[in-house]
Amino acid sequence: ARAGTLSGATGAADLVANVDALRAVLHRALRTGADAEVAADTGDRLAHVCSVVAALALDALVVPVPGTPVDPAPPSRHKDPAQAPAPAGEARPRGPLAVVPEPVVPPETAGRPVTAQDLRPDAPHLTALRAAIDDRARHPVTLLAIELDDLERQSHLEGEAELVAALGPAEAALSAAVGAQDVLVRDGPGRWWVLAPRQGTDAARRLAQRLSDVFGASAPVRHDVPLRASIGVAVFPDDGSDAATILEHADQGVFTARALGVPVA
């Protein structure tokens, strides 16, 4: 809980950035890059530990209320500064927003359907992927998996409906950024697939980086933390000979990106 004090953070954004920098340094020091599976597993463990550290430190971080004079506080009786109560005139960070904005869902037009948590065997992204693989005129075929970082914790804090609503503007920005021939599908709160026919590996990575920038510029700040997403890239036929393999490769890329501390893998 003293991470903010020890790292000299002056606000929530600084604190989160400092904890993330620590995670990245630790992961590089472990030298797991030669084994993607070990790197992903280690990255997941480090990300979990750092999310706990950040949550405790954010709870201990005091945020002055603008315009309110702060009286000098007497010496604390607590050995650990994180256990001391906030001085008069200061407040702990607030919890979830009391009012959740109305969801902004892109129109399902121009071949870019966005569906609400569709996990059927014939889900739109899987159907579209199979159709593109079967049509040689649409090769090569790019599939991107986009997943909100720390998704499980955010869903627990917000609730699924509230998280979908909060991510509405970011989802709308993603929809506007993909091509008219592309398919964008919401696979669940904070998770999307993008199918882009006739996109090779280089173009796929440029698209993924652009979508990462778009998401970062449009995603909301929740609980004083800016939301981010990791993107996995898979290209048919370079990364697999069938739809199931391409799906798995893109999904694995999400974990690899998160483990290596980069937005796209």
mmCIF file of C-alpha atoms in Angstrom, residues 3-4 7 9 12-28 43 46-55 57-58 149-150 225-230 257-263:
data_model
loop_
_atom_site.group_PDB
_atom_site.id
_atom_site.type_symbol
_atom_site.label_atom_id
_atom_site.label_comp_id
_atom_site.label_asym_id
_atom_site.label_seq_id
_atom_site.Cartn_x
_atom_site.Cartn_y
_atom_site.Cartn_z
ATOM 1 C CA ALA A 3 3.844 2.029 -3.400
ATOM 2 C CA GLY A 4 2.648 5.578 -4.063
ATOM 3 C CA SER A 7 7.668 5.819 -5.894
ATOM 4 C CA ALA A 9 3.593 9.373 -7.162
ATOM 5 C CA ALA A 12 -3.472 8.107 -9.467
ATOM 6 C CA ALA A 13 -2.118 8.174 -13.027
ATOM 7 C CA ASP A 14 1.475 8.489 -11.757
ATOM 8 C CA LEU A 15 0.947 5.648 -9.321
ATOM 9 C CA VAL A 16 -0.455 3.274 -11.948
ATOM 10 C CA ALA A 17 2.362 4.171 -14.365
ATOM 11 C CA ASN A 18 4.993 3.542 -11.666
ATOM 12 C CA VAL A 19 3.555 0.140 -10.729
ATOM 13 C CA ASP A 20 3.352 -0.794 -14.408
ATOM 14 C CA ALA A 21 6.985 0.237 -14.904
ATOM 15 C CA LEU A 22 7.946 -2.019 -11.991
ATOM 16 C CA ARG A 23 6.009 -4.896 -13.582
ATOM 17 C CA ALA A 24 7.803 -4.388 -16.911
ATOM 18 C CA VAL A 25 11.253 -4.243 -15.275
ATOM 19 C CA LEU A 26 10.594 -7.393 -13.257
ATOM 20 C CA HIS A 27 9.362 -9.281 -16.287
ATOM 21 C CA ARG A 28 12.398 -8.320 -18.364
ATOM 22 C CA GLY A 43 3.250 -12.033 -17.197
ATOM 23 C CA LEU A 46 3.040 -10.383 -12.394
ATOM 24 C CA ALA A 47 0.020 -8.508 -13.742
ATOM 25 C CA HIS A 48 -2.143 -10.007 -10.967
ATOM 26 C CA VAL A 49 0.348 -9.091 -8.240
ATOM 27 C CA CYS A 50 0.774 -5.568 -9.611
ATOM 28 C CA SER A 51 -2.982 -5.050 -9.888
ATOM 29 C CA VAL A 52 -3.282 -5.933 -6.178
ATOM 30 C CA VAL A 53 -0.416 -3.572 -5.319
ATOM 31 C CA ALA A 54 -1.959 -0.769 -7.392
ATOM 32 C CA ALA A 55 -5.398 -1.265 -5.850
ATOM 33 C CA ALA A 57 -1.857 1.908 -3.104
ATOM 34 C CA LEU A 58 -4.734 3.742 -4.805
ATOM 35 C CA ASP A 149 -6.514 -5.302 -19.459
ATOM 36 C CA ASP A 150 -7.465 -6.353 -15.925
ATOM 37 C CA VAL A 225 -7.156 4.466 -13.678
ATOM 38 C CA PRO A 226 -7.145 4.874 -17.476
ATOM 39 C CA LEU A 227 -8.370 1.672 -19.129
ATOM 40 C CA ARG A 228 -6.108 -0.042 -21.653
ATOM 41 C CA ALA A 229 -6.410 -3.041 -23.937
ATOM 42 C CA SER A 230 -4.048 -5.677 -25.342
ATOM 43 C CA ALA A 257 1.240 -8.669 -25.435
ATOM 44 C CA ARG A 258 0.158 -8.284 -21.831
ATOM 45 C CA ALA A 259 3.059 -10.378 -20.565
ATOM 46 C CA LEU A 260 5.634 -8.389 -22.521
ATOM 47 C CA GLY A 261 4.108 -5.044 -21.599
ATOM 48 C CA VAL A 262 3.363 -4.062 -25.212
ATOM 49 C CA PRO A 263 -0.036 -3.199 -26.733
#
